[in-house]
């Protein structure tokens, strides 16, 4: 048992290391459980230092749209479309559907 | 009926032919006009019987509130999705809207179907757009697992239902809901009839969901994007309740003995799932388990089959539909700012967004069934009718109401009160769109407080 432990602690000879398959640095991060046909070719993968600057998460950078348009209503980055969307939503949603709709429902004859 | 269905189908060409810049305003306007027209369905010509009918589609006091809720929800889903879809390519935005519209069409046809096979086909058809929405537009890798759970739980429940319906068609000669209520009740004496009974209700119990077969729901609700969560919580769960209310008239007298384990599971599930809510760290998961808890009450009510329990079930389905959809919208406003659903990471929001706190407060009060909301009306009717069925249920349902109040207040206090997190330097102010979205959830709730008989079915 002690001899086995000493064996584990000994550094591995260089010639044995040379027998291991070589991999590009980027591939050593993750092991794919699917077959080789589905894995990306080594040339397409890059190590962490070679990733394009905006890569992380691949999300577009977050922009506070209130900076570009102080009157931003939450609908669209284009100010004209934003205002018209807001107007249409309020008109059809509140003025027509809620106000006119509830008046209509109120004046329905009783049933039951 | 067609004056709502055909404009809904015409939303497809609207979505694909509208110029890119005006896609969302035009689809929102079109869907709001459909929602406005759907309010004409409240007009009722007869106390019982079917209204607005044609050869295949009709409406009665059970399906009418659910149909109006379906039509109301599409513009809300469109408004809720606008922000996170802004960065997607235009084709994908159109596809997303197409999926929502197809869901809407299938749901209208499902709720208004007069024939059970058509209801079944539409019931199954709603699975496809929902699956695509969850698996394509969900935000985490777990969405794939969620989609699989969602699809296969529902399919395993509903394939026996198909066999059961075909058996029923064989014996009765028709599956028309209009004539089914007048048919002679069949003598269900054999062992095979017990299996038939179970096959008939299992699909709807999985859909509702009943505690025990509910595992798909937290996954699907959490991983879905906002529109997916809204439609799942507000309408798709109610498909299960609606289907069960339709088919259960054919299942007597077996229901009296066979419903026992399911009623017990449903009522026990209220306690279990509401207790789980108190231990949740994920906000959307908390809201999802809250839905299971409320649907447990509905499931128990439908299985005991009394007039009050049916009225309570319909009322609670509509009220819960509006409120859980509002809760998911509120969770989404947090998510869009912090990109996290963890409760601990987004505390003290009242300091940053005080107006949103108002909506959080009102929605949580409605969720805990504060009088005079229709949530309370539904729960009271259900709890009273369950007490009449068996006095012991009051212990469980009372405890359930208590725990519901606890987790609703817990949700409010965890998100709104306490110290604001240091890792978030500032919150983008609330948008007009978000305030309008929550107004359009809570104003109908307010109106239903004033006239709850609209959603109480045959009362």
XYZ file of C-alpha atoms in Angstrom, chain A residues 59-60 62-66 71-78 80-86 88-112, chain B residues 21-22 24-26 28-29 32-33 35-36 39-44 46-47 64 72 79 82-83 86-87 336-337 339 428-434 436 439-440 443-444 447 451 453-454 457 459:
94
model
C -26.158 39.050 -25.460
C -26.229 42.547 -26.953
C -27.510 46.556 -22.284
C -28.426 50.071 -23.146
C -30.563 52.300 -20.997
C -33.058 53.521 -23.558
C -34.023 56.419 -21.298
C -39.774 59.997 -23.088
C -39.283 56.236 -23.454
C -42.476 54.324 -22.695
C -41.091 50.813 -22.880
C -42.450 49.808 -26.260
C -39.809 50.545 -28.885
C -36.392 52.158 -29.297
C -37.793 54.323 -32.126
C -42.197 57.793 -32.905
C -43.219 54.132 -32.807
C -42.878 54.160 -29.007
C -45.296 57.075 -28.607
C -47.809 55.703 -31.088
C -47.653 52.243 -29.526
C -48.341 53.787 -26.136
C -52.810 52.798 -29.263
C -52.349 50.553 -26.248
C -53.977 53.036 -23.885
C -56.792 53.933 -26.266
C -57.790 50.410 -27.193
C -56.919 48.885 -23.844
C -58.297 51.409 -21.380
C -60.671 53.741 -23.236
C -62.337 51.107 -25.359
C -61.897 47.729 -23.698
C -62.152 48.747 -20.050
C -64.403 51.832 -20.163
C -66.709 51.112 -23.092
C -66.544 47.369 -22.451
C -67.513 47.624 -18.793
C -70.297 50.079 -19.644
C -71.609 47.571 -22.174
C -71.441 44.752 -19.625
C -73.101 46.919 -16.972
C -76.116 47.639 -19.172
C -76.619 44.032 -20.215
C -79.970 42.639 -19.023
C -79.829 40.467 -15.951
C -79.773 36.761 -16.450
C -80.353 33.954 -14.029
C -41.344 48.945 -37.382
C -45.084 48.634 -36.753
C -45.872 45.101 -32.315
C -48.210 48.145 -32.220
C -50.403 46.724 -34.983
C -51.347 44.690 -30.096
C -54.120 46.882 -31.509
C -57.154 44.449 -28.244
C -59.997 44.909 -30.736
C -60.614 41.322 -26.809
C -63.128 44.190 -26.932
C -66.974 41.144 -24.292
C -70.180 40.692 -26.318
C -70.061 37.097 -25.147
C -71.210 38.304 -21.724
C -74.644 38.828 -23.242
C -76.709 35.906 -22.171
C -80.996 31.964 -21.689
C -80.340 30.641 -18.215
C -67.834 31.919 -21.604
C -58.064 39.218 -23.005
C -47.256 43.728 -24.398
C -42.143 43.386 -26.436
C -39.066 44.252 -24.433
C -36.693 43.686 -29.240
C -33.201 42.337 -29.794
C -35.451 42.054 -17.001
C -33.544 44.348 -14.657
C -31.387 38.867 -14.890
C -33.958 51.214 -14.925
C -37.202 53.057 -14.029
C -40.485 51.259 -14.611
C -41.866 51.613 -18.108
C -45.318 52.899 -18.986
C -45.772 49.560 -20.726
C -45.240 47.661 -17.466
C -50.275 49.458 -18.303
C -53.369 47.833 -14.852
C -54.944 45.654 -17.501
C -58.739 46.542 -13.522
C -60.732 43.504 -14.712
C -64.607 45.086 -12.120
C -70.063 41.995 -10.532
C -71.885 36.753 -11.076
C -70.405 37.188 -14.552
C -71.365 29.961 -14.123
C -75.738 30.597 -10.563
